[in-house]
Coordinates of C-alpha atoms in Angstrom, one line a residue:
Chain V
X29 CA -16.6 0.2 31.9
X30 CA -16.8 2.7 34.8
X31 CA -13.8 5.0 34.9
X32 CA -12.3 7.3 37.5
X33 CA -10.0 10.2 37.1
X34 CA -6.7 10.0 38.9
X35 CA -4.3 12.7 39.9
X36 CA -0.6 13.1 40.5
X37 CA 1.5 16.2 41.4
X38 CA 5.0 16.9 40.2
X39 CA 7.3 19.4 42.0
X40 CA 8.3 21.3 38.9
X41 CA 8.2 21.4 35.1
X42 CA 10.7 23.4 33.0
X43 CA 9.2 25.0 29.9
X44 CA 10.5 25.8 26.4
X45 CA 9.9 29.5 27.2
X46 CA 12.5 29.2 30.0
X47 CA 9.8 29.6 32.7
X48 CA 9.3 26.9 35.4
X49 CA 5.9 25.8 36.8
X50 CA 5.9 24.7 40.4
X51 CA 4.1 22.5 41.2
X52 CA 2.3 20.8 38.3
X53 CA -0.8 18.7 38.6
X54 CA -1.8 16.1 36.1
X55 CA -5.1 14.2 35.9
X56 CA -5.4 11.0 33.9
X57 CA -7.4 7.9 33.5
X58 CA -6.3 4.4 32.7
X59 CA -8.1 1.5 31.2
X60 CA -7.1 -2.2 31.1
X61 CA -4.2 -3.8 32.9
X62 CA -0.5 -3.2 32.6
X63 CA 1.1 -6.5 31.9
X64 CA 4.0 -7.9 33.9
X65 CA 6.6 -6.9 31.3
X66 CA 5.1 -3.4 31.2
X67 CA 5.1 -3.6 27.5
X68 CA 1.4 -3.1 26.6
X69 CA 0.9 0.6 27.5
X70 CA -0.6 3.0 25.0
X71 CA -0.8 6.7 25.7
X72 CA -3.8 8.4 24.1
X73 CA -3.3 12.1 23.3
X74 CA -6.4 14.3 23.2
X75 CA -7.2 17.1 20.8
X76 CA -7.6 20.8 21.6
X77 CA -10.6 20.7 23.9
X78 CA -10.5 17.1 25.0
X79 CA -9.8 15.8 28.5
X80 CA -8.5 12.8 30.4
X81 CA -11.8 11.0 30.1
X82 CA -11.2 9.2 26.9
X83 CA -13.2 6.0 27.4
X84 CA -15.8 4.3 29.5
X85 CA -18.4 6.0 31.6
X86 CA -17.3 8.5 34.2
X87 CA -18.3 7.6 37.7
X88 CA -18.6 11.3 38.5
X89 CA -20.5 12.6 35.5
X90 CA -22.0 9.5 34.0
X91 CA -20.8 10.6 30.6
X92 CA -19.0 8.5 28.0
X93 CA -15.4 9.3 27.1
X94 CA -14.6 11.4 24.0
X95 CA -13.1 8.4 22.2
X96 CA -15.2 5.7 23.7
X97 CA -16.0 4.3 20.3
X98 CA -12.2 3.5 19.8
X99 CA -11.1 2.5 23.3
X100 CA -12.5 -0.4 25.2
X101 CA -12.9 -4.2 25.3
X102 CA -12.6 -5.5 21.7
X103 CA -12.3 -2.0 20.2
X104 CA -9.4 -0.5 18.2
X105 CA -7.5 0.2 21.4
X106 CA -8.5 -3.1 23.0
X107 CA -8.4 -2.7 26.8
X108 CA -8.5 -6.5 27.1
X109 CA -5.0 -6.5 25.5
X110 CA -3.5 -3.1 26.2
X111 CA -3.1 -0.7 29.1
X112 CA -4.5 2.6 27.9
X113 CA -3.6 5.9 29.5
X114 CA -5.0 9.4 28.7
X115 CA -4.1 12.6 30.6
X116 CA -5.4 16.1 30.3
X117 CA -2.8 18.4 28.6
X118 CA -0.8 21.1 30.3
X119 CA -2.6 24.4 29.9
X120 CA -6.0 22.6 30.0
X121 CA -8.9 23.2 32.3
X122 CA -10.0 19.7 33.1
X123 CA -7.7 19.1 36.1
X124 CA -4.2 19.4 34.8
X125 CA -2.4 22.7 35.6
X126 CA -3.5 25.5 33.3
X127 CA -4.3 29.3 33.5
X128 CA -7.4 28.6 35.6
X129 CA -5.3 26.8 38.3
X130 CA -4.2 28.6 41.4
X131 CA -0.9 30.3 41.3
X132 CA 0.8 29.3 44.5
X133 CA 2.7 32.6 44.6
X134 CA -0.5 34.7 44.7
X135 CA -3.2 32.3 45.9
X136 CA -5.3 33.4 42.9
X137 CA -5.8 31.8 39.4
X138 CA -2.8 32.3 37.1
X139 CA -4.8 33.9 34.4
X140 CA -2.4 35.7 32.1
X141 CA 0.5 35.1 34.6
X142 CA 0.5 31.6 33.2
X143 CA 3.6 31.0 31.1
X144 CA 3.1 30.4 27.3
X145 CA 3.4 26.7 26.7
X146 CA 4.3 24.5 23.7
X147 CA 3.3 21.1 22.5
X148 CA 6.8 19.9 23.6
X149 CA 6.0 21.1 27.1
X150 CA 2.8 19.1 27.1
X151 CA 4.7 16.0 26.0
X152 CA 7.4 16.6 28.6
X153 CA 4.8 16.5 31.3
X154 CA 3.3 13.4 29.8
X155 CA 6.7 11.8 30.0
X156 CA 6.8 12.5 33.7
X157 CA 3.5 10.8 34.1
X158 CA 4.8 7.8 32.2
X159 CA 7.9 7.7 34.4
X160 CA 5.6 7.9 37.4
X161 CA 3.6 4.9 36.1
X162 CA 6.8 3.0 35.8
X163 CA 6.7 2.5 32.1
X164 CA 10.0 2.5 30.2
X165 CA 8.7 2.2 26.7
X166 CA 5.2 2.8 25.4
X167 CA 3.8 0.4 22.9
X168 CA 2.2 3.4 21.2
X169 CA 1.2 7.0 21.4
X170 CA -1.9 7.9 19.4
X171 CA -4.1 10.9 18.9
X172 CA -6.0 13.0 16.4
X173 CA -5.5 16.7 15.5
X174 CA -3.5 18.3 18.4
X175 CA -3.1 14.7 19.6
X176 CA -1.2 13.9 16.4
X177 CA 1.2 16.8 17.0
X178 CA 1.9 15.4 20.5
X179 CA 2.4 11.9 19.1
X180 CA 4.9 13.2 16.6
X181 CA 6.7 15.3 19.3
X182 CA 7.0 12.1 21.4
X183 CA 8.8 10.2 18.6
X184 CA 11.2 13.1 18.2
X185 CA 11.9 14.0 21.8
X186 CA 11.8 10.5 23.3
X187 CA 12.6 8.2 20.4
X188 CA 13.6 5.2 22.6
X189 CA 10.4 5.4 24.6
X190 CA 7.8 4.9 21.9
X191 CA 7.6 1.7 19.9
X192 CA 4.9 3.1 17.6
X193 CA 3.1 6.3 16.9
X194 CA -0.4 6.9 15.3
X195 CA -0.8 10.5 14.4
X196 CA -4.3 11.0 12.9
X197 CA -5.5 14.0 11.0
X198 CA -2.5 16.0 12.0
X199 CA 0.4 18.1 10.8
X200 CA 4.1 18.6 11.4
X201 CA 3.7 22.4 11.7
X202 CA 0.7 24.7 11.9
X203 CA 0.0 26.4 8.5
X204 CA -0.9 30.0 8.0
X205 CA -4.5 28.9 7.5
X206 CA -4.5 27.0 10.8
X207 CA -2.9 29.9 12.7
X208 CA -5.4 32.3 11.1
X209 CA -8.4 30.4 12.4
X210 CA -6.9 30.2 15.8
X211 CA -6.2 33.9 15.8
X212 CA -9.8 34.8 15.0
X213 CA -10.9 32.6 17.9
X214 CA -8.5 34.4 20.2
X215 CA -9.5 37.8 19.0
X216 CA -13.2 36.9 19.6
X217 CA -12.3 36.1 23.2
X218 CA -10.0 39.0 23.9
X219 CA -12.5 41.5 22.2
X220 CA -15.1 40.5 24.7
X221 CA -15.1 43.1 27.5
X222 CA -15.8 40.4 30.0
X223 CA -12.5 38.8 29.2
X224 CA -11.0 41.7 31.3
X225 CA -7.4 41.0 30.4
X226 CA -7.8 37.4 31.4
X227 CA -8.8 38.3 34.9
X228 CA -12.4 37.1 35.0
X229 CA -12.3 34.2 37.5
X230 CA -15.0 34.5 40.0
X231 CA -16.9 36.8 37.6
X232 CA -18.8 36.5 34.4
X233 CA -16.1 35.6 32.0
X234 CA -16.0 36.2 28.2
X235 CA -19.0 33.9 27.4
X236 CA -19.9 35.7 24.1
X237 CA -16.3 35.7 22.8
X238 CA -15.6 32.1 23.8
X239 CA -18.9 31.0 22.1
X240 CA -18.0 32.8 18.9
X241 CA -14.5 31.2 19.0
X242 CA -16.1 27.8 19.3
X243 CA -18.6 28.5 16.5
X244 CA -15.6 29.3 14.2
X245 CA -13.9 26.2 15.4
X246 CA -16.9 24.0 14.6
X247 CA -17.1 25.3 11.1
X248 CA -13.5 24.2 10.5
X249 CA -14.2 20.8 12.0
X250 CA -17.0 20.0 9.5
X251 CA -17.0 20.0 5.7
X252 CA -19.1 21.5 3.0
X253 CA -20.7 18.0 2.4
X254 CA -21.3 17.3 6.1
X255 CA -23.0 20.7 6.6
X256 CA -25.1 20.2 3.5
X257 CA -26.2 16.8 4.7
X258 CA -26.8 17.8 8.3
X259 CA -28.4 21.2 7.8
X260 CA -28.8 22.2 4.2
X261 CA -30.8 25.4 4.1
X262 CA -33.4 24.1 6.4
X263 CA -35.1 26.7 8.6
X264 CA -35.3 26.4 12.3
X265 CA -38.8 26.0 13.6
X266 CA -40.3 28.3 11.0
X267 CA -41.7 28.1 7.5
X268 CA -40.5 31.5 6.2
X269 CA -37.7 33.8 6.8
X270 CA -38.1 36.0 9.8
X271 CA -36.8 39.1 8.1
X272 CA -34.8 39.9 11.3
X273 CA -31.6 38.8 12.9
X274 CA -33.0 36.0 15.0
X275 CA -32.2 32.4 14.1
X276 CA -33.5 31.5 10.6
X277 CA -31.4 28.5 9.6
X278 CA -30.7 25.2 11.4
X279 CA -27.0 25.7 11.0
X280 CA -27.2 29.0 12.9
X281 CA -29.1 27.3 15.7
X282 CA -26.6 24.5 15.8
X283 CA -23.6 26.8 16.0
X284 CA -25.1 28.9 18.7
X285 CA -26.0 25.9 20.7
X286 CA -22.5 24.5 20.4
X287 CA -21.0 27.8 21.3
X288 CA -23.1 28.2 24.4
X289 CA -22.6 24.7 25.5
X290 CA -18.9 25.1 25.2
X291 CA -18.8 28.1 27.5
X292 CA -20.0 25.9 30.3
X293 CA -17.2 23.4 30.0
X294 CA -14.1 25.2 28.8
X295 CA -12.0 28.0 30.1
X296 CA -11.4 31.0 27.8
X297 CA -7.8 31.4 28.9
X298 CA -7.0 27.8 28.2
X299 CA -8.4 28.4 24.7
X300 CA -5.8 31.2 24.3
X301 CA -2.9 29.2 25.6
X302 CA -3.6 25.9 23.9
X303 CA -4.2 27.5 20.5
X304 CA -1.0 29.4 20.9
X305 CA 0.9 26.2 21.6
X306 CA -0.6 24.7 18.4
X307 CA 0.4 27.7 16.4
X308 CA 4.0 27.5 17.7
X309 CA 4.1 23.9 16.8
X310 CA 6.7 23.1 14.1
X311 CA 8.5 19.8 14.6
X312 CA 11.5 21.1 12.7
X313 CA 11.9 24.1 15.1
X314 CA 11.8 26.5 12.1
X315 CA 14.5 24.7 10.1
X316 CA 11.9 23.4 7.7
X317 CA 13.8 20.2 7.2
X318 CA 11.3 17.5 8.2
X319 CA 13.5 14.6 7.2
X320 CA 16.3 15.9 9.4
X321 CA 13.8 16.4 12.3
X322 CA 12.6 12.8 12.0
X323 CA 16.0 11.3 11.4
X324 CA 16.5 9.9 14.9
X325 CA 13.0 8.6 15.5
X326 CA 12.9 4.9 16.3
X327 CA 9.1 4.3 16.2
X328 CA 6.9 2.6 13.6
X329 CA 4.4 5.0 12.3
X330 CA 0.8 4.7 11.2
X331 CA -0.5 8.0 9.7
X332 CA -4.2 8.5 8.9
X333 CA -5.9 11.4 7.2
X334 CA -9.4 12.0 5.9
X335 CA -10.5 13.0 2.4
X336 CA -12.8 15.8 3.4
X337 CA -10.6 17.3 6.2
X338 CA -9.7 20.7 5.0
X339 CA -8.4 22.0 8.4
X340 CA -5.7 19.4 8.5
X341 CA -5.6 18.3 4.9
X342 CA -4.1 15.0 3.8
X343 CA -1.0 16.7 2.2
X344 CA 0.2 17.5 5.7
X345 CA 0.2 13.9 6.7
X346 CA 1.7 12.9 3.4
X347 CA 4.6 15.2 3.9
X348 CA 5.4 13.5 7.2
X349 CA 5.0 10.1 5.5
X350 CA 7.3 11.1 2.6
X351 CA 10.0 12.4 4.9
X352 CA 9.8 9.2 6.9
X353 CA 10.1 7.1 3.8
X354 CA 13.0 9.2 2.7
X355 CA 14.8 8.1 5.9
X356 CA 13.6 4.6 5.3
X357 CA 11.5 4.5 8.5
X358 CA 8.8 2.0 9.0
X359 CA 5.6 3.9 8.1
X360 CA 2.1 3.0 7.0
X361 CA -0.3 5.5 5.7
X362 CA -3.8 5.6 4.4
X363 CA -6.3 8.4 3.6
X364 CA -9.7 7.2 4.7
X365 CA -12.8 8.3 2.8
X366 CA -15.2 10.5 4.9
X367 CA -17.6 13.4 4.5
X368 CA -17.2 14.5 8.1
X369 CA -14.2 16.8 7.6
X370 CA -11.8 17.1 10.5
X371 CA -14.3 15.6 12.9
X372 CA -13.9 12.3 11.0
X373 CA -11.2 11.0 13.4
X374 CA -13.8 11.1 16.2
X375 CA -16.7 9.6 14.3
X376 CA -15.4 7.5 11.4
X377 CA -14.5 4.5 13.6
X378 CA -15.2 1.5 11.3
X379 CA -12.2 1.6 8.9
X380 CA -10.1 3.5 11.5
X381 CA -10.6 0.6 13.9
X382 CA -9.4 -2.0 11.4
X383 CA -6.2 -0.2 10.5
X384 CA -5.3 0.8 14.1
X385 CA -6.1 -2.7 15.4
X386 CA -3.9 -4.4 12.8
X387 CA -1.1 -1.9 13.2
X388 CA -1.1 -2.3 17.0
X389 CA -1.3 -6.0 16.9
X390 CA 1.7 -6.3 14.5
X391 CA 3.7 -3.9 16.6
X392 CA 2.9 -5.9 19.7
X393 CA 4.0 -9.1 17.9
X394 CA 7.3 -7.5 16.8
X395 CA 8.0 -6.6 20.4
X396 CA 7.4 -10.2 21.4
X397 CA 4.0 -9.5 23.0
X398 CA 1.2 -12.1 23.0
X399 CA -0.1 -13.1 19.7
Chain S
X28 CA -5.1 -26.9 -23.5
X29 CA -3.6 -28.4 -26.7
X30 CA -1.1 -31.3 -26.4
X31 CA 1.8 -29.1 -27.7
X32 CA 1.9 -27.1 -24.5
X33 CA 1.7 -30.1 -22.3
X34 CA 4.9 -31.5 -23.9
X35 CA 7.0 -28.6 -22.8
X36 CA 6.0 -28.5 -19.2
X37 CA 8.7 -28.8 -16.7
X38 CA 8.6 -29.4 -13.0
X39 CA 5.4 -28.6 -11.1
X40 CA 5.5 -25.5 -9.0
X41 CA 3.3 -25.3 -6.0
X42 CA 1.2 -22.3 -5.4
X43 CA 1.4 -19.8 -2.6
X44 CA -1.8 -18.0 -1.7
X45 CA -3.2 -19.3 -4.9
X46 CA -0.5 -18.0 -7.2
X47 CA 2.6 -19.7 -8.6
X48 CA 4.5 -16.5 -9.1
X49 CA 4.1 -15.8 -5.4
X50 CA 5.6 -19.2 -4.8
X51 CA 8.6 -18.4 -6.9
X52 CA 9.1 -15.0 -5.3
X53 CA 8.8 -16.4 -1.9
X54 CA 11.6 -18.9 -2.7
X55 CA 13.9 -16.2 -4.2
X56 CA 13.7 -14.0 -1.1
X57 CA 16.1 -14.6 1.7
X58 CA 15.0 -14.6 5.3
X59 CA 15.1 -11.3 7.3
X60 CA 15.6 -9.3 4.0
X61 CA 14.2 -5.8 3.6
X62 CA 11.4 -6.1 1.0
X63 CA 9.4 -3.5 -0.8
X64 CA 6.4 -4.7 -2.8
X65 CA 5.1 -2.3 -5.4
X66 CA 1.4 -2.5 -6.1
X67 CA 1.2 -4.9 -3.1
X68 CA -2.6 -5.1 -3.1
X69 CA -4.0 -6.1 0.2
X70 CA -0.6 -7.1 1.4
X71 CA -1.1 -10.9 1.4
X72 CA 2.4 -11.7 0.0
X73 CA 4.1 -9.3 2.3
X74 CA 2.2 -10.6 5.3
X75 CA 3.2 -14.1 4.3
X76 CA 6.8 -13.1 3.9
X77 CA 6.8 -11.3 7.3
X78 CA 5.3 -14.2 9.0
X79 CA 7.3 -17.0 7.4
X80 CA 10.5 -15.4 6.4
X81 CA 10.7 -12.7 9.0
X82 CA 11.3 -10.0 6.4
X83 CA 11.0 -6.3 7.0
X84 CA 7.9 -5.8 4.8
X85 CA 6.9 -2.6 3.1
X86 CA 4.4 -1.9 0.3
X87 CA 3.0 0.8 -1.9
X88 CA -0.6 0.5 -3.2
X89 CA -2.8 3.0 -4.8
X90 CA -6.2 1.5 -4.0
X91 CA -7.5 2.9 -0.7
X92 CA -9.5 -0.2 0.3
X93 CA -6.6 -2.5 -0.4
X94 CA -4.3 -0.2 1.6
X95 CA -6.7 -0.4 4.6
X96 CA -6.8 -4.2 4.4
X97 CA -3.0 -4.4 4.1
X98 CA -2.5 -2.2 7.2
X99 CA -5.1 -4.2 9.0
X100 CA -3.0 -7.3 8.3
X101 CA -0.1 -5.5 10.0
X102 CA 1.9 -4.6 6.9
X103 CA 3.4 -1.2 6.5
X104 CA 1.8 0.1 3.3
X105 CA 1.9 3.5 1.9
X106 CA -1.1 4.7 -0.1
X107 CA 0.3 6.2 -3.2
X108 CA 1.3 5.8 -6.9
X109 CA 4.2 3.6 -7.9
X110 CA 5.2 6.1 -10.5
X111 CA 5.7 8.8 -7.9
X112 CA 6.0 6.7 -4.7
X113 CA 9.5 5.4 -5.3
X114 CA 11.4 8.7 -5.5
X115 CA 11.3 9.3 -1.8
X116 CA 13.2 6.2 -0.8
X117 CA 17.0 6.5 -0.4
X118 CA 19.4 4.4 -2.6
X119 CA 19.7 0.7 -1.6
X120 CA 17.0 1.0 1.0
X121 CA 15.8 -2.6 0.3
X122 CA 17.3 -6.0 -0.5
X123 CA 14.4 -6.8 -2.9
X124 CA 11.9 -4.7 -4.7
X125 CA 9.0 -6.7 -6.0
X126 CA 6.8 -5.8 -8.9
X127 CA 4.3 -8.6 -9.4
X128 CA 2.0 -8.5 -12.4
X129 CA 2.0 -4.7 -12.5
X130 CA 4.8 -3.7 -14.8
X131 CA 2.4 -3.7 -17.8
X132 CA 0.1 -1.3 -15.9
X133 CA 2.7 1.4 -15.1
X134 CA 2.9 4.5 -17.2
X135 CA 6.7 4.6 -17.3
X136 CA 7.9 1.0 -17.0
X137 CA 11.5 1.8 -17.8
X138 CA 11.7 4.5 -15.2
X139 CA 10.0 2.2 -12.6
X140 CA 12.6 -0.5 -13.3
X141 CA 15.5 1.9 -13.0
X142 CA 14.0 3.2 -9.7
X143 CA 13.6 -0.3 -8.4
X144 CA 17.2 -1.0 -9.0
X145 CA 18.2 2.3 -7.4
X146 CA 16.3 1.7 -4.1
X147 CA 16.8 -2.1 -4.1
X148 CA 19.8 -4.4 -4.5
X149 CA 17.7 -6.7 -6.6
X150 CA 14.4 -6.3 -8.5
X151 CA 12.0 -9.2 -8.8
X152 CA 9.6 -8.6 -11.7
X153 CA 6.7 -10.9 -12.7
X154 CA 4.6 -10.1 -15.7
X155 CA 2.2 -11.8 -18.1
X156 CA 3.9 -12.8 -21.3
X157 CA 2.4 -11.1 -24.4
X158 CA 4.3 -13.5 -26.5
X159 CA 2.4 -16.6 -25.4
X160 CA 1.1 -18.6 -28.3
X161 CA -2.5 -18.1 -27.4
X162 CA -2.1 -14.4 -27.5
X163 CA -0.4 -14.7 -30.9
X164 CA -3.1 -16.9 -32.2
X165 CA -5.9 -14.8 -30.8
X166 CA -4.4 -11.8 -32.6
X167 CA -3.8 -13.6 -35.8
X168 CA -7.2 -15.2 -36.2
X169 CA -9.5 -12.7 -34.6
X170 CA -7.8 -9.6 -36.1
X171 CA -8.6 -7.8 -32.8
X172 CA -6.7 -6.8 -29.8
X173 CA -6.1 -10.3 -28.3
X174 CA -8.3 -11.5 -25.4
X175 CA -7.1 -14.6 -23.6
X176 CA -7.0 -16.1 -20.2
X177 CA -4.0 -13.9 -19.4
X178 CA -5.3 -10.8 -21.0
X179 CA -9.0 -11.0 -20.4
X180 CA -10.0 -7.4 -20.8
X181 CA -11.5 -5.5 -23.7
X182 CA -9.0 -3.0 -25.1
X183 CA -11.0 -0.1 -23.7
X184 CA -11.1 -1.3 -20.1
X185 CA -7.8 -3.0 -19.8
X186 CA -5.5 -1.7 -17.0
X187 CA -2.6 -2.8 -19.1
X188 CA -0.9 0.0 -21.0
X189 CA 2.3 -1.6 -22.0
X190 CA 2.4 -5.1 -23.5
X191 CA 5.7 -7.0 -23.4
X192 CA 7.0 -10.4 -24.0
X193 CA 9.8 -12.4 -22.3
X194 CA 12.0 -11.5 -25.3
X195 CA 11.2 -7.8 -25.0
X196 CA 12.1 -7.8 -21.3
X197 CA 15.4 -9.6 -21.9
X198 CA 16.3 -7.1 -24.6
X199 CA 15.7 -4.3 -22.2
X200 CA 17.8 -5.9 -19.5
X201 CA 20.7 -6.2 -22.1
X202 CA 20.2 -2.7 -23.3
X203 CA 20.4 -1.3 -19.7
X204 CA 23.3 -3.4 -18.8
X205 CA 21.5 -5.2 -16.0
X206 CA 22.1 -8.7 -15.0
X207 CA 19.5 -11.5 -15.0
X208 CA 20.1 -13.4 -11.8
X209 CA 17.1 -15.8 -12.2
X210 CA 14.5 -16.3 -14.8
X211 CA 11.6 -18.6 -14.1
X212 CA 8.9 -19.0 -16.8
X213 CA 5.6 -20.4 -15.8
X214 CA 2.6 -22.0 -17.5
X215 CA 0.0 -22.6 -14.8
X216 CA 1.9 -24.2 -12.0
X217 CA 4.7 -25.6 -14.2
X218 CA 8.0 -24.2 -15.2
X219 CA 8.9 -24.0 -18.9
X220 CA 12.3 -25.2 -19.8
X221 CA 12.4 -24.1 -23.5
X222 CA 10.6 -22.0 -26.0
X223 CA 9.9 -19.7 -23.1
X224 CA 8.6 -16.8 -25.1
X225 CA 6.0 -19.1 -26.8
X226 CA 4.9 -21.1 -23.8
X227 CA 5.4 -18.9 -20.7
X228 CA 2.2 -17.4 -19.4
X229 CA 4.0 -15.6 -16.7
X230 CA 7.7 -14.8 -16.4
X231 CA 9.5 -14.0 -13.1
X232 CA 12.9 -12.3 -13.4
X233 CA 15.3 -11.4 -10.6
X234 CA 17.6 -8.7 -11.9
X235 CA 20.4 -6.6 -10.5
X236 CA 22.3 -3.6 -11.8

């Protein structure tokens, strides 16, 4: 499956902060065919540093999509049956308008002039894309991590436009621990002199700060077990300790590599803005009453969490499930067994595929789609 | 099987998915009802009811693998404990709450039954009858915790923590002021028409409060 990224521009987008963005670009990819009734569309919502290239092989880069193991012919999100859409989020740096985009008022990148955004803002822009594609009601919205937050936001903000939601390894509000990790990442970036108050475009950019932020992120995406299995205490290309501060352990080498690699593909200001959007995320808008927030949802739900995910622990999904059951909503939930920590939603595809496939098929049947 | 038991056998009950209690339950449930199955396993009964009776099917199951299989079948199942899982549901959320062959495994059976009748208009309970004559004989002659076809486990590995008979259940229903709407006693695929507590292997009750 060779895929191409598409692009659409909207005149303006009103934001939760009160600011307005004019204009707004969105990049997206689609896989499969929209049926005549326009009833088989699934919107995939990417996680923090993801992009619109969710599946297939990109014509431009030759790289597979970030969820290619889940999306494609015969896969969980079966592109022979469903029309699958994935767009880059607002605030991102992979084509959709974000802090690295040109501010039409100044002709220069927005940088810190970019307004602070929320998960609800991201979802509002996605809804505009869905309108643009002529789809009244999505068969499903699905995503892991920050994608799960967007999925939940969809069911609350546009209840009549989502038949089903699949929030995976997510939460209904960012916890103190989740905010804490994000704040350390932001501080690493902002403490780098090359960040320069966000005004680094055309220059060097906060490569060290961004790499450190990513190293912290990677630790939180793995688990004690997965790190022990993957690295243990193995030394990197040496038999003995170096008795210096060069790389000794494999795990150090891995984190540095991941950090450096990330700098080449992600914008530091996007890191700041998107983590802030996640930290602001609270589906109850501060009321704390989850059941009340989910009262008017009309979707079926499938929630999935993973046993070793300590960044978005199962209890956060279970709280959503219990609130939905308290309102007698149609909800399925399972905690899948995995050693991969938060990364599990990207790599543990076997069992995830079975539950997602069954859930989508029954939703499609209920809506009168093909058997 | 001794002749005595054969004599008391009533009409033949067909099986559903290999089980006669499922057949009875499927006949008790009205089409398009809202159904909650507690300890629903891999959701085969719920999937059948959804497919054939168009019910709104929900389930609770503790076993992770079974939950996955149930969701893969398209049934909305919640991975959790019956003892805790019922509390979140609002009153009268369901038309029927099913507890099939699991009552004897719950830690707090009376509490579970009360909760079933809070969240459902009717409760359908199927359980193996500890008063069956084979159980009685096994206990009498072996002097050990009875092991029979119905109760095949050694005492130290049995999932059953409460043993009850048809009579016990009826007494509890009286005591709680509930109403028995239907009682079907089964031996194999046959219904028992008298001496239920002696000959029933499995009893299916539909009760309401």
